Short mmCIF file of C-alpha atoms in Angstrom, two decimals:
data_model
loop_
_atom_site.label_atom_id
_atom_site.label_comp_id
_atom_site.label_asym_id
_atom_site.label_seq_id
_atom_site.Cartn_x
_atom_site.Cartn_y
_atom_site.Cartn_z
CA MET A 1 -34.37 -8.64 -125.67
CA ARG A 2 -31.19 -7.61 -124.35
CA ASN A 3 -31.20 -9.93 -121.33
CA GLY A 4 -30.96 -7.22 -118.76
CA ARG A 5 -27.41 -6.91 -119.95
CA ARG A 6 -25.99 -3.83 -121.59
CA ALA A 7 -22.60 -3.61 -123.62
CA ALA A 8 -20.18 -0.85 -123.04
CA ILE A 9 -16.73 0.21 -124.75
CA SER A 10 -13.95 0.52 -122.20
CA GLY A 11 -10.38 0.70 -123.24
CA THR A 12 -8.79 1.79 -126.57
CA ALA A 13 -5.71 1.46 -128.37
CA GLU A 14 -4.47 3.19 -131.53
CA TRP A 15 -1.28 3.43 -133.20
CA VAL A 16 -0.18 6.63 -135.16
CA PRO A 17 -0.51 5.59 -138.85
CA GLN A 18 2.68 5.59 -140.91
CA ARG A 19 3.35 5.84 -144.46
CA ARG A 20 6.20 3.57 -144.01
CA TRP A 21 6.01 1.40 -140.96
CA ASP A 22 9.59 1.07 -139.46
CA THR A 23 8.69 -2.17 -137.25
CA PRO A 24 6.93 -4.85 -139.10
CA MET A 25 5.00 -7.38 -137.44
CA PHE A 26 2.91 -10.57 -138.19
CA GLY A 27 -0.69 -9.99 -138.06
CA LEU A 28 -0.82 -12.15 -134.57
CA GLU A 29 1.91 -10.28 -132.97
CA ALA A 30 0.33 -7.08 -133.92
CA TYR A 31 -3.07 -8.18 -132.68
CA GLY A 32 -1.50 -9.13 -129.24
CA LYS A 33 0.49 -5.93 -129.05
CA LEU A 34 -2.69 -3.96 -129.64
CA ALA A 35 -4.58 -6.31 -127.03
CA ARG A 36 -1.97 -5.45 -124.58
CA GLU A 37 -2.46 -1.93 -125.03
CA ALA A 38 -6.24 -1.89 -124.94
CA LEU A 39 -6.44 -3.97 -121.80
CA ASP A 40 -3.80 -1.93 -120.18
CA ASP A 41 -5.79 1.39 -120.98
CA ALA A 42 -9.09 -0.45 -119.47
CA GLY A 43 -7.29 -1.71 -116.55
CA MET A 44 -8.38 -5.33 -117.33
CA GLU A 45 -6.59 -8.60 -117.47
CA LEU A 46 -5.93 -10.94 -120.53
CA GLY A 47 -7.92 -13.74 -118.59
CA GLU A 48 -11.06 -11.80 -118.69
CA ILE A 49 -11.31 -11.69 -122.37
CA ASP A 50 -13.66 -14.47 -123.93
CA GLY A 51 -14.53 -13.16 -127.22
CA ILE A 52 -12.05 -12.43 -130.19
CA LEU A 53 -13.07 -10.34 -133.13
CA CYS A 54 -10.60 -9.90 -135.94
CA THR A 55 -10.20 -9.91 -139.68
CA ARG A 56 -8.37 -12.55 -141.59
CA LEU A 57 -4.61 -11.92 -140.97
CA GLY A 58 -1.76 -12.50 -143.02
CA ASP A 59 -0.49 -15.20 -140.83
CA ALA A 60 -3.77 -16.53 -139.98
CA PRO A 61 -5.85 -16.50 -143.32
CA MET A 62 -8.13 -19.32 -141.97
CA PHE A 63 -9.49 -19.85 -138.41
CA ALA A 64 -8.50 -16.67 -137.56
CA PRO A 65 -10.12 -16.24 -134.12
CA ALA A 66 -8.73 -19.63 -133.00
CA ALA A 67 -5.31 -18.57 -134.27
CA VAL A 68 -5.59 -15.51 -132.28
CA ALA A 69 -6.77 -17.11 -129.18
CA GLU A 70 -4.18 -19.78 -129.20
CA TYR A 71 -1.29 -17.13 -129.70
CA LEU A 72 -2.64 -14.91 -127.08
CA GLY A 73 -3.01 -17.84 -124.76
CA ILE A 74 -6.82 -17.72 -123.86
CA ALA A 75 -9.76 -19.89 -124.33
CA THR A 76 -12.90 -18.04 -125.85
CA ASN A 77 -16.64 -18.25 -125.98
CA PHE A 78 -16.99 -16.21 -129.22
CA GLY A 79 -14.98 -15.95 -132.15
CA GLU A 80 -15.81 -13.97 -135.10
CA VAL A 81 -14.13 -12.85 -138.71
CA VAL A 82 -15.51 -9.76 -139.72
CA ASP A 83 -15.37 -8.81 -143.67
CA LEU A 84 -16.93 -5.64 -144.09
CA GLY A 85 -14.10 -3.14 -145.09
CA GLY A 86 -13.93 0.09 -143.87
CA ALA A 87 -17.29 -0.98 -141.70
CA ASN A 88 -15.27 -3.65 -139.98
CA ALA A 89 -14.48 -1.78 -136.85
CA THR A 90 -18.32 -0.56 -136.26
CA GLY A 91 -19.37 -3.96 -137.46
CA MET A 92 -17.02 -5.50 -134.65
CA VAL A 93 -18.21 -3.31 -132.01
CA TRP A 94 -22.04 -4.19 -132.61
CA ARG A 95 -21.32 -7.91 -132.89
CA ALA A 96 -19.47 -7.64 -129.84
CA ALA A 97 -22.12 -5.89 -128.00
CA ALA A 98 -24.89 -8.34 -129.40
CA ALA A 99 -22.78 -11.23 -128.28
CA ILE A 100 -22.44 -9.78 -124.59
CA GLU A 101 -26.05 -8.87 -124.43
CA ALA A 102 -26.93 -12.19 -125.41
CA GLY A 103 -24.78 -13.78 -122.93
CA VAL A 104 -22.60 -15.77 -125.02
CA CYS A 105 -19.53 -13.83 -123.62
CA ASP A 106 -18.39 -10.94 -121.26
CA ALA A 107 -15.55 -9.22 -122.71
CA CYS A 108 -14.22 -8.96 -126.23
CA LEU A 109 -11.12 -7.68 -128.01
CA CYS A 110 -12.19 -5.80 -131.17
CA LEU A 111 -8.79 -5.00 -132.86
CA LEU A 112 -7.75 -4.16 -136.39
CA PRO A 113 -3.89 -4.43 -136.72
CA SER A 114 -2.67 -3.28 -140.12
CA VAL A 115 0.87 -3.49 -140.53
CA PRO A 116 3.40 -5.20 -142.98
CA ALA A 117 4.96 -8.41 -141.80
CA PRO A 118 8.59 -9.08 -141.65
CA PRO A 119 9.73 -9.71 -145.41
CA GLN A 120 9.57 -13.58 -146.22
CA PRO A 121 13.14 -14.97 -146.98
CA GLY A 122 13.30 -15.84 -150.54
CA ALA A 123 9.87 -14.23 -151.73
CA SER A 124 9.23 -11.59 -154.16
CA ALA A 125 7.86 -8.27 -152.41
CA ARG A 126 4.17 -8.54 -152.50
CA THR A 127 2.24 -5.97 -154.49
CA GLN A 128 -0.80 -4.26 -153.07
CA ASN A 129 -4.02 -6.17 -153.88
CA TRP A 130 -5.50 -3.63 -156.42
CA MET A 131 -8.21 -6.01 -157.25
CA MET A 132 -10.16 -6.28 -154.18
CA GLY A 133 -10.85 -9.97 -155.06
CA ALA A 134 -12.18 -9.17 -158.51
CA ASP A 135 -9.18 -11.47 -159.79
CA ALA A 136 -10.81 -14.44 -158.11
CA TRP A 137 -11.92 -17.13 -161.03
CA GLY A 138 -15.53 -16.73 -161.55
CA ALA A 139 -15.75 -13.35 -159.35
CA PRO A 140 -18.56 -11.39 -161.47
CA HIS A 141 -16.75 -7.89 -160.88
CA GLY A 142 -13.89 -9.54 -162.65
CA GLN A 143 -15.58 -9.87 -165.70
CA PHE A 144 -18.09 -6.91 -165.69
CA ASP A 145 -16.10 -4.33 -163.84
CA ALA A 146 -12.41 -4.68 -163.75
CA PRO A 147 -11.98 -4.84 -167.46
CA TYR A 148 -13.22 -1.35 -167.42
CA GLY A 149 -10.86 0.06 -164.93
CA LEU A 150 -13.43 -0.15 -162.07
CA ILE A 151 -11.53 -1.75 -159.34
CA ASN A 152 -10.09 0.82 -157.08
CA PRO A 153 -12.82 2.57 -154.59
CA ASN A 154 -11.71 5.83 -156.04
CA SER A 155 -13.45 5.40 -159.05
CA HIS A 156 -16.62 3.96 -157.47
CA PHE A 157 -16.82 6.87 -154.83
CA ALA A 158 -16.07 9.20 -157.63
CA MET A 159 -19.24 8.12 -159.50
CA VAL A 160 -21.22 8.69 -156.51
CA ALA A 161 -19.95 12.24 -156.08
CA GLN A 162 -20.68 12.62 -159.86
CA ARG A 163 -24.26 11.60 -159.82
CA TYR A 164 -24.97 13.52 -156.37
CA MET A 165 -23.83 16.63 -157.86
CA TYR A 166 -26.13 15.88 -161.00
CA GLU A 167 -29.24 15.41 -158.92
CA TYR A 168 -28.70 17.81 -156.12
CA ASP A 169 -27.06 20.98 -155.23
CA LEU A 170 -23.23 20.43 -154.46
CA GLU A 171 -20.12 22.52 -155.20
CA PRO A 172 -16.60 21.36 -155.19
CA ARG A 173 -16.02 24.09 -152.47
CA THR A 174 -18.42 22.36 -150.01
CA LEU A 175 -16.68 19.18 -150.32
CA ALA A 176 -13.44 20.81 -149.87
CA LYS A 177 -14.73 22.27 -146.56
CA ILE A 178 -15.22 18.80 -145.02
CA ALA A 179 -11.32 18.18 -145.84
CA VAL A 180 -10.28 21.55 -144.26
CA GLN A 181 -12.26 21.34 -141.25
CA GLY A 182 -11.22 17.78 -140.69
CA ARG A 183 -7.60 18.86 -141.09
CA GLU A 184 -8.12 21.72 -138.51
CA ASN A 185 -9.22 18.93 -136.14
CA ALA A 186 -6.16 16.96 -137.17
CA LEU A 187 -3.77 19.99 -136.11
CA LEU A 188 -4.49 19.24 -132.45
CA ASN A 189 -4.42 15.40 -132.61
CA PRO A 190 -0.82 14.29 -131.97
CA ARG A 191 -1.85 10.78 -133.46
CA ALA A 192 -2.77 12.56 -136.92
CA ILE A 193 0.10 11.92 -139.88
CA PHE A 194 -1.18 15.70 -140.91
CA ARG A 195 -0.92 17.44 -137.54
CA ASP A 196 1.58 19.88 -138.87
CA GLN A 197 0.00 20.71 -142.29
CA PRO A 198 -2.98 23.01 -142.11
CA ILE A 199 -4.86 23.06 -145.77
CA THR A 200 -7.27 26.00 -147.26
CA ILE A 201 -10.21 25.29 -149.59
CA GLU A 202 -8.12 26.76 -152.49
CA ASP A 203 -5.54 24.03 -151.47
CA VAL A 204 -8.11 21.22 -151.85
CA LEU A 205 -9.15 22.61 -155.14
CA ASN A 206 -5.93 22.99 -156.37
CA SER A 207 -4.73 19.68 -155.63
CA PRO A 208 -4.53 17.27 -158.67
CA MET A 209 -7.74 15.65 -159.84
CA VAL A 210 -7.45 12.07 -159.36
CA VAL A 211 -10.98 10.75 -160.46
CA ASP A 212 -13.46 13.54 -161.21
CA PRO A 213 -14.69 15.24 -159.33
CA LEU A 214 -12.33 14.06 -156.64
CA HIS A 215 -9.11 16.05 -155.80
CA LEU A 216 -6.26 14.58 -154.30
CA LEU A 217 -6.82 16.21 -150.98
CA GLU A 218 -10.35 14.81 -150.76
CA ILE A 219 -8.96 11.16 -150.70
CA VAL A 220 -7.50 9.37 -147.82
CA MET A 221 -3.58 8.81 -147.48
CA PRO A 222 -3.20 4.99 -147.35
CA CYS A 223 -1.04 4.09 -144.33
CA SER A 224 -0.26 1.16 -142.08
CA GLY A 225 -1.75 1.33 -138.40
CA GLY A 226 -3.55 -0.41 -135.80
CA ALA A 227 -6.34 0.26 -133.60
CA GLY A 228 -9.08 -1.27 -131.56
CA VAL A 229 -11.44 -1.48 -128.24
CA VAL A 230 -12.47 -3.53 -125.52
CA VAL A 231 -16.26 -4.39 -125.28
CA THR A 232 -17.43 -5.80 -122.07
CA THR A 233 -20.30 -5.80 -119.98
CA LEU A 234 -21.70 -2.33 -118.60
CA GLU A 235 -21.13 -3.51 -115.07
CA ARG A 236 -17.74 -4.70 -115.51
CA ALA A 237 -16.79 -1.46 -117.62
CA ARG A 238 -17.87 0.53 -114.12
CA ARG A 239 -15.26 -1.21 -112.61
CA THR A 240 -12.42 0.26 -114.70
CA GLY A 241 -11.02 3.65 -114.34
CA LEU A 242 -12.48 4.74 -117.49
CA ARG A 243 -15.85 5.86 -118.25
CA PRO A 244 -17.88 3.21 -119.85
CA VAL A 245 -19.36 4.03 -123.46
CA VAL A 246 -22.68 2.07 -124.01
CA VAL A 247 -23.27 0.76 -127.31
CA SER A 248 -26.80 1.66 -127.06
CA GLY A 249 -27.98 1.22 -130.80
CA PHE A 250 -26.60 -0.21 -133.85
CA GLY A 251 -27.75 -0.77 -137.57
CA GLU A 252 -25.93 -2.46 -140.45
CA HIS A 253 -26.98 -2.24 -144.19
CA ILE A 254 -25.50 -3.93 -147.19
CA THR A 255 -26.80 -3.42 -150.79
CA HIS A 256 -24.20 -4.14 -153.52
CA LYS A 257 -20.61 -4.88 -153.94
CA SER A 258 -19.95 -2.89 -157.21
CA ILE A 259 -21.49 0.71 -157.29
CA THR A 260 -22.64 -0.13 -160.71
CA TYR A 261 -25.47 -2.35 -159.05
CA ALA A 262 -26.06 -0.44 -156.13
CA PRO A 263 -30.15 0.39 -155.96
CA SER A 264 -29.11 4.06 -155.79
CA LEU A 265 -25.75 5.91 -156.34
CA THR A 266 -27.06 8.68 -153.98
CA GLN A 267 -29.27 7.19 -151.39
CA ILE A 268 -26.62 5.06 -149.39
CA PRO A 269 -27.21 1.95 -147.04
CA ILE A 270 -26.69 4.33 -143.88
CA VAL A 271 -30.36 5.21 -144.48
CA ALA A 272 -31.54 1.83 -143.02
CA ALA A 273 -28.72 1.29 -140.52
CA ALA A 274 -28.98 4.52 -138.89
CA ASP A 275 -32.80 4.42 -138.56
CA ARG A 276 -32.44 1.00 -136.72
CA ALA A 277 -29.62 2.24 -134.56
CA PHE A 278 -31.38 5.44 -133.48
CA ALA A 279 -34.73 3.56 -132.87
CA MET A 280 -32.96 0.73 -130.85
CA ALA A 281 -30.91 3.49 -128.84
CA GLY A 282 -34.19 5.52 -128.34
CA VAL A 283 -32.24 8.51 -129.21
CA GLU A 284 -32.97 11.60 -131.46
CA ARG A 285 -30.72 12.79 -133.98
CA GLU A 286 -30.70 16.32 -132.25
CA ALA A 287 -29.35 14.76 -129.14
CA ILE A 288 -26.08 13.88 -130.89
CA GLU A 289 -23.43 16.01 -129.45
CA VAL A 290 -20.30 14.50 -131.40
CA ALA A 291 -20.17 12.22 -134.82
CA SER A 292 -17.57 10.54 -136.27
CA MET A 293 -18.35 9.57 -139.88
CA TYR A 294 -16.22 7.20 -142.29
CA ASP A 295 -14.27 9.61 -144.58
CA CYS A 296 -12.59 7.64 -147.02
CA TYR A 297 -13.61 10.65 -149.34
CA THR A 298 -15.19 13.80 -148.68
CA ILE A 299 -18.36 12.67 -150.59
CA THR A 300 -18.92 9.92 -148.11
CA VAL A 301 -19.13 12.45 -145.26
CA LEU A 302 -21.59 14.58 -147.00
CA VAL A 303 -24.07 11.70 -148.12
CA THR A 304 -23.63 10.10 -144.81
CA ILE A 305 -24.73 13.26 -142.83
CA GLU A 306 -27.85 13.48 -144.91
CA ASP A 307 -28.71 10.12 -145.18
CA SER A 308 -28.16 9.50 -141.41
CA GLY A 309 -31.13 11.67 -141.18
CA PHE A 310 -29.38 14.82 -139.85
CA CYS A 311 -30.82 17.02 -142.70
CA ALA A 312 -33.29 16.43 -145.40
CA LYS A 313 -32.56 14.43 -148.58
CA GLY A 314 -30.63 16.76 -150.93
CA GLU A 315 -29.75 19.31 -148.00
CA GLY A 316 -26.22 17.75 -147.29
CA ALA A 317 -24.53 20.62 -149.00
CA ARG A 318 -26.39 23.16 -147.10
CA PHE A 319 -25.88 21.23 -143.83
CA VAL A 320 -22.18 21.41 -144.30
CA GLU A 321 -22.16 25.13 -145.40
CA GLU A 322 -24.10 25.96 -142.52
CA HIS A 323 -22.50 24.28 -139.72
CA ASP A 324 -19.06 24.58 -138.11
CA LEU A 325 -17.78 21.01 -138.24
CA ARG A 326 -14.52 21.69 -136.00
CA PHE A 327 -14.37 19.98 -132.55
CA SER A 328 -15.01 23.71 -131.37
CA GLY A 329 -17.81 24.41 -133.62
CA ASP A 330 -21.92 23.83 -133.39
CA TRP A 331 -21.71 20.32 -135.14
CA PRO A 332 -18.23 18.76 -133.88
CA LEU A 333 -17.58 16.07 -136.68
CA ASN A 334 -14.69 13.65 -136.87
CA THR A 335 -12.77 15.47 -134.03
CA HIS A 336 -9.69 13.14 -134.49
CA GLY A 337 -9.25 14.88 -137.74
CA GLY A 338 -11.16 12.34 -139.70
CA GLN A 339 -8.91 9.61 -141.76
CA LEU A 340 -8.57 12.33 -144.18
CA GLY A 341 -6.84 14.41 -141.70
CA MET A 342 -5.21 11.37 -139.50
CA GLY A 343 -4.27 9.13 -142.28
CA GLN A 344 -5.93 5.70 -142.99
CA GLY A 345 -4.07 3.14 -141.18
CA GLY A 346 -5.34 0.42 -143.45
CA ALA A 347 -8.05 -1.70 -141.76
CA ALA A 348 -7.78 0.39 -138.69
CA GLY A 349 -9.10 3.35 -140.53
CA GLY A 350 -12.90 2.68 -139.41
CA MET A 351 -11.53 2.26 -135.87
CA SER A 352 -10.22 5.61 -135.76
CA HIS A 353 -13.79 6.83 -135.94
CA VAL A 354 -14.92 4.71 -132.79
CA VAL A 355 -11.79 5.59 -130.94
CA ASP A 356 -12.77 9.41 -131.78
CA VAL A 357 -16.25 9.18 -130.07
CA VAL A 358 -15.09 6.95 -127.36
CA THR A 359 -12.21 9.31 -126.63
CA GLN A 360 -14.62 12.24 -126.27
CA LEU A 361 -17.32 10.69 -124.32
CA GLN A 362 -14.71 9.46 -121.93
CA GLY A 363 -13.37 13.34 -121.73
CA ARG A 364 -9.77 12.33 -123.13
CA ALA A 365 -9.60 14.28 -126.21
CA GLY A 366 -7.20 16.81 -124.43
CA ARG A 367 -6.86 19.99 -126.62
CA ARG A 368 -9.76 18.91 -128.95
CA GLN A 369 -12.26 17.93 -126.46
CA VAL A 370 -15.65 19.05 -127.19
CA GLY A 371 -16.93 19.60 -123.59
CA SER A 372 -18.83 17.13 -121.58
CA ALA A 373 -20.63 15.08 -124.40
CA GLU A 374 -23.10 12.48 -123.64
CA ARG A 375 -24.03 11.09 -126.82
CA GLY A 376 -22.33 10.12 -130.01
CA TYR A 377 -22.87 8.58 -133.46
CA VAL A 378 -20.29 6.76 -135.55
CA THR A 379 -20.46 5.23 -139.11
CA GLY A 380 -18.46 2.74 -140.86
CA THR A 381 -18.36 2.43 -144.87
CA GLY A 382 -17.12 -0.66 -146.52
CA GLY A 383 -16.43 -1.64 -150.04
CA CYS A 384 -17.67 0.69 -152.66
CA MET A 385 -20.49 2.24 -150.44
CA SER A 386 -21.55 -1.12 -150.14
CA GLU A 387 -22.05 -1.76 -146.86
CA GLN A 388 -22.54 0.66 -143.85
CA VAL A 389 -22.93 0.58 -140.23
CA ALA A 390 -24.48 3.17 -137.62
CA LEU A 391 -23.51 3.19 -134.05
CA VAL A 392 -25.27 5.23 -131.17
CA LEU A 393 -22.71 5.46 -128.23
CA GLU A 394 -23.50 6.89 -124.97
CA GLY A 395 -21.57 7.74 -121.76
CA ALA A 396 -22.66 6.02 -118.67
CA MET B 1 9.72 2.27 -165.19
CA ALA B 2 8.05 -1.13 -165.07
CA GLU B 3 6.60 -2.68 -167.67
CA THR B 4 2.88 -2.27 -168.62
CA PRO B 5 0.90 -4.86 -166.91
CA PRO B 6 -1.24 -6.87 -169.14
CA ARG B 7 -4.78 -5.54 -169.80
CA ILE B 8 -7.54 -7.14 -167.30
CA LEU B 9 -9.66 -9.39 -169.60
CA PRO B 10 -12.77 -11.12 -168.74
CA SER B 11 -12.70 -15.09 -168.35
CA PRO B 12 -16.21 -16.20 -169.03
CA THR B 13 -17.87 -18.96 -167.15
CA ALA B 14 -20.46 -21.50 -168.14
CA VAL B 15 -23.23 -19.17 -167.21
CA THR B 16 -21.72 -15.74 -168.72
CA ALA B 17 -20.35 -17.20 -171.98
CA PRO B 18 -23.55 -16.38 -173.85
CA PHE B 19 -23.07 -12.83 -173.04
CA TRP B 20 -19.36 -12.66 -174.00
CA GLU B 21 -19.98 -14.93 -177.31
CA ALA B 22 -22.58 -12.44 -178.40
CA ALA B 23 -20.29 -9.54 -177.65
CA ARG B 24 -17.72 -11.11 -180.15
CA GLU B 25 -20.56 -11.18 -182.88
CA HIS B 26 -21.04 -7.46 -181.64
CA ARG B 27 -24.66 -8.06 -179.95
CA LEU B 28 -25.51 -6.83 -176.68
CA LEU B 29 -27.23 -10.03 -174.90
CA LEU B 30 -29.15 -9.54 -171.55
CA PRO B 31 -30.39 -12.09 -169.26
CA LEU B 32 -33.87 -12.27 -168.29
CA THR B 33 -35.37 -12.96 -164.83
CA ASP B 34 -37.92 -15.72 -164.47
CA SER B 35 -40.65 -12.82 -164.94
CA GLY B 36 -38.84 -11.67 -168.03
CA GLU B 37 -37.11 -8.57 -167.02
CA PRO B 38 -33.75 -7.82 -168.37
CA TYR B 39 -31.01 -7.76 -165.69
CA PHE B 40 -27.41 -7.45 -165.43
CA TYR B 41 -24.73 -8.93 -164.94
CA PRO B 42 -25.71 -12.76 -165.84
CA ARG B 43 -26.23 -15.06 -162.97
CA ALA B 44 -27.19 -18.63 -162.50
CA PHE B 45 -30.50 -17.70 -161.26
CA SER B 46 -32.68 -14.73 -161.33
CA PRO B 47 -31.47 -12.42 -158.78
CA GLY B 48 -34.25 -11.51 -155.92
CA SER B 49 -36.20 -14.71 -156.69
CA LEU B 50 -33.45 -17.36 -157.14
CA GLU B 51 -35.84 -18.93 -159.82
CA PRO B 52 -34.09 -20.51 -162.95
CA GLY B 53 -33.82 -17.79 -165.66
CA THR B 54 -32.11 -19.18 -168.75
CA GLU B 55 -33.58 -16.78 -171.26
CA TRP B 56 -31.84 -13.96 -173.10
CA VAL B 57 -32.98 -11.03 -174.92
CA GLU B 58 -31.06 -9.06 -177.60
CA ALA B 59 -30.51 -5.46 -176.47
CA GLY B 60 -30.74 -2.34 -178.51
CA GLY B 61 -27.32 -1.16 -177.28
CA ARG B 62 -28.78 2.35 -176.47
CA GLY B 63 -28.87 4.02 -173.26
CA VAL B 64 -27.71 7.17 -171.12
CA LEU B 65 -24.75 7.69 -169.21
CA TYR B 66 -25.89 7.55 -165.55
CA SER B 67 -22.61 8.52 -164.01
CA TYR B 68 -18.95 8.45 -164.83
CA THR B 69 -15.47 9.68 -163.78
CA VAL B 70 -12.37 10.36 -165.50
CA ASP B 71 -9.34 8.01 -164.03
CA ARG B 72 -6.63 10.67 -164.16
CA ARG B 73 -3.72 8.60 -163.06
CA GLY B 74 -4.81 4.90 -163.52
CA THR B 75 -6.43 3.61 -160.26
CA ALA B 76 -4.99 -0.03 -160.97
CA PRO B 77 -1.51 -0.68 -162.45
CA ALA B 78 -3.02 -2.02 -165.66
CA PHE B 79 -4.72 1.28 -166.40
CA VAL B 80 -1.94 3.78 -165.61
CA ALA B 81 -0.80 3.71 -169.40
CA ARG B 82 -4.40 4.55 -170.58
CA ALA B 83 -4.92 7.49 -168.17
CA PRO B 84 -6.82 9.70 -168.53
CA TYR B 85 -9.88 7.64 -169.52
CA VAL B 86 -13.49 7.78 -168.80
CA ILE B 87 -15.14 4.99 -166.77
CA GLY B 88 -18.99 4.95 -166.82
CA ILE B 89 -22.19 3.39 -165.83
CA VAL B 90 -24.64 3.23 -168.78
CA GLU B 91 -28.33 2.70 -167.89
CA LEU B 92 -29.65 0.62 -170.96
CA GLU B 93 -33.31 1.54 -172.59
CA GLU B 94 -34.03 -1.94 -171.27
CA GLY B 95 -33.32 -0.77 -167.60
CA PRO B 96 -30.23 -2.52 -166.40
CA ARG B 97 -27.09 -0.76 -165.79
CA MET B 98 -23.43 -1.56 -167.08
CA THR B 99 -20.08 -0.77 -166.19
CA THR B 100 -18.20 0.53 -169.34
CA ASN B 101 -15.69 2.99 -170.88
CA ILE B 102 -16.95 6.09 -172.80
CA VAL B 103 -15.20 6.00 -176.09
CA GLU B 104 -14.94 8.29 -179.10
CA CYS B 105 -15.54 11.25 -176.99
CA ALA B 106 -13.41 13.91 -175.64
CA ILE B 107 -13.18 13.84 -171.75
CA GLU B 108 -14.57 17.27 -171.22
CA ASP B 109 -17.72 16.55 -173.52
CA VAL B 110 -18.88 13.61 -171.27
CA ARG B 111 -21.95 14.53 -169.30
CA ILE B 112 -24.14 12.49 -167.19
CA GLY B 113 -27.71 11.92 -169.00
CA MET B 114 -26.06 11.86 -172.46
CA ALA B 115 -27.34 9.33 -174.99
CA VAL B 116 -25.10 6.48 -175.72
CA GLU B 117 -24.51 3.47 -177.82
CA ALA B 118 -22.81 0.27 -177.69
CA VAL B 119 -19.56 -0.18 -179.91
CA TYR B 120 -17.62 -3.19 -179.72
CA GLU B 121 -13.91 -3.23 -178.79
CA ASP B 122 -12.29 -6.51 -180.40
CA VAL B 123 -9.25 -6.56 -178.05
CA ASP B 124 -7.92 -10.08 -179.45
CA GLU B 125 -9.54 -13.17 -181.48
CA GLU B 126 -11.24 -14.40 -178.10
CA VAL B 127 -12.57 -11.22 -176.27
CA THR B 128 -14.54 -8.35 -177.37
CA LEU B 129 -15.40 -5.73 -174.80
CA VAL B 130 -18.82 -3.80 -174.98
CA GLN B 131 -17.93 0.07 -174.79
CA PHE B 132 -20.04 2.96 -175.21
CA ARG B 133 -19.97 6.16 -177.26
CA PRO B 134 -22.08 9.18 -177.57
CA VAL B 135 -25.11 8.84 -179.99
CA ARG B 136 -24.25 11.48 -182.58
CA LEU B 137 -27.45 12.81 -184.25
CA GLY B 138 -28.02 12.31 -188.04
CA GLN B 139 -25.34 9.54 -187.96
CA GLU B 140 -26.29 6.06 -188.85
CA THR B 141 -25.50 3.56 -186.34
CA PRO B 142 -22.24 1.72 -187.46
CA GLU B 143 -21.89 -1.97 -187.00
CA GLY B 144 -18.93 -1.63 -184.79
CA THR B 145 -15.39 -1.08 -185.03
#
């Protein structure tokens, strides 16, 4: 089934998220800049790349992989646009790995640039797309959700938290602990926007309520940024200067777009994705030494821990209370600080979790290194708890 | 301060028009799957089977609040002026869930599991939104507002 081929992540690139991005770049320029940095990190040549994974870019809204290949000056054997929101990064990594294992291609760029383009002469400043596509003519959510204010992910995830608190034991302090311990990790990450700002549980609980029951400090700070990885054959990755990180298991599950129509608000898509990923890898949950879970909100982490199978259903709060989630703790989670601590570099936010675990498995995490970890787990979450991807990554 | 953006209102399609036309008459219409199960939102065919499902059923307009949040800031520009307000998911007695606002209820009194009933907000001559309010014991169900 794997053709005797294994895929591994090698080089990484990651820009420090910024609220205001000082050096505007077009999408194709930013993709190329990230490519150069990721290839340099791996010590690989551009000519080795024969797979492009990207999102639609501002200056390449259609035929994006072809536009990227042309702009970079390469020919490819695999081109893929991924449209899974916060699960783009993890979704790209497994698609690249699957393509490599299938023998379709040998080395892929999985890059998520997310920076503002230079202003267009004569054009008015573009406003942020709050509607997430719901304003498209005919879009069901434009008719049945948007008129009621259910547009922005904040309110979707808040209703997950509210329902979870109704069905299971969960106190606001426990959710706050996720933000606080992520922030403690961020203090040691020079790429984190909040690297100089420690917070306490009281700070979280005293921060303004934005969408009940979620406080401001439980919600990611939207930023610009960029990040990505090179995925290649294990054999090629062994000939780089970096420890290969094998993509040994993956799973993806999508159940809804708007949270109203989710099969469950409290049992999330990661259940199926994680089961598939762990089974494929042949790895037990107990063997995971470092995890990085998509943390657009604190609640996302708590339910993802639980529904990934690290504890029983309904035990997520107890799990969080009983474990030290810092890089130095007994259950290291989001050792880069999470997006809550690092800032959400737009589409690159999800990639920060991939980079986090790869960095740990490669032993390159500096002062927040967890030790010599062999196995890690990464999740991506897109839309409104709509689509989730699980990755099991192993050092080789 | 910028002008308040216009409200976001539905643009009915051929498939969804019966729902919105009924709402203008202060009735809650639900589409039926080919096996006769009410579902929401209306689609061109039965979700899960892709069989045609062109029947509708009039719902009682009662349900319970399944989850909610209070949008304190207006998470989209069109809602800033209305904040704080309650966004909710109602589970109808007939089964389907709908997105709505909880109206005619103090924010601090909103609870998951509370019994709610449809109330119709005539936004303008063309659009009526289906909203929900708490069912108050001993109170007649009015026609709407």
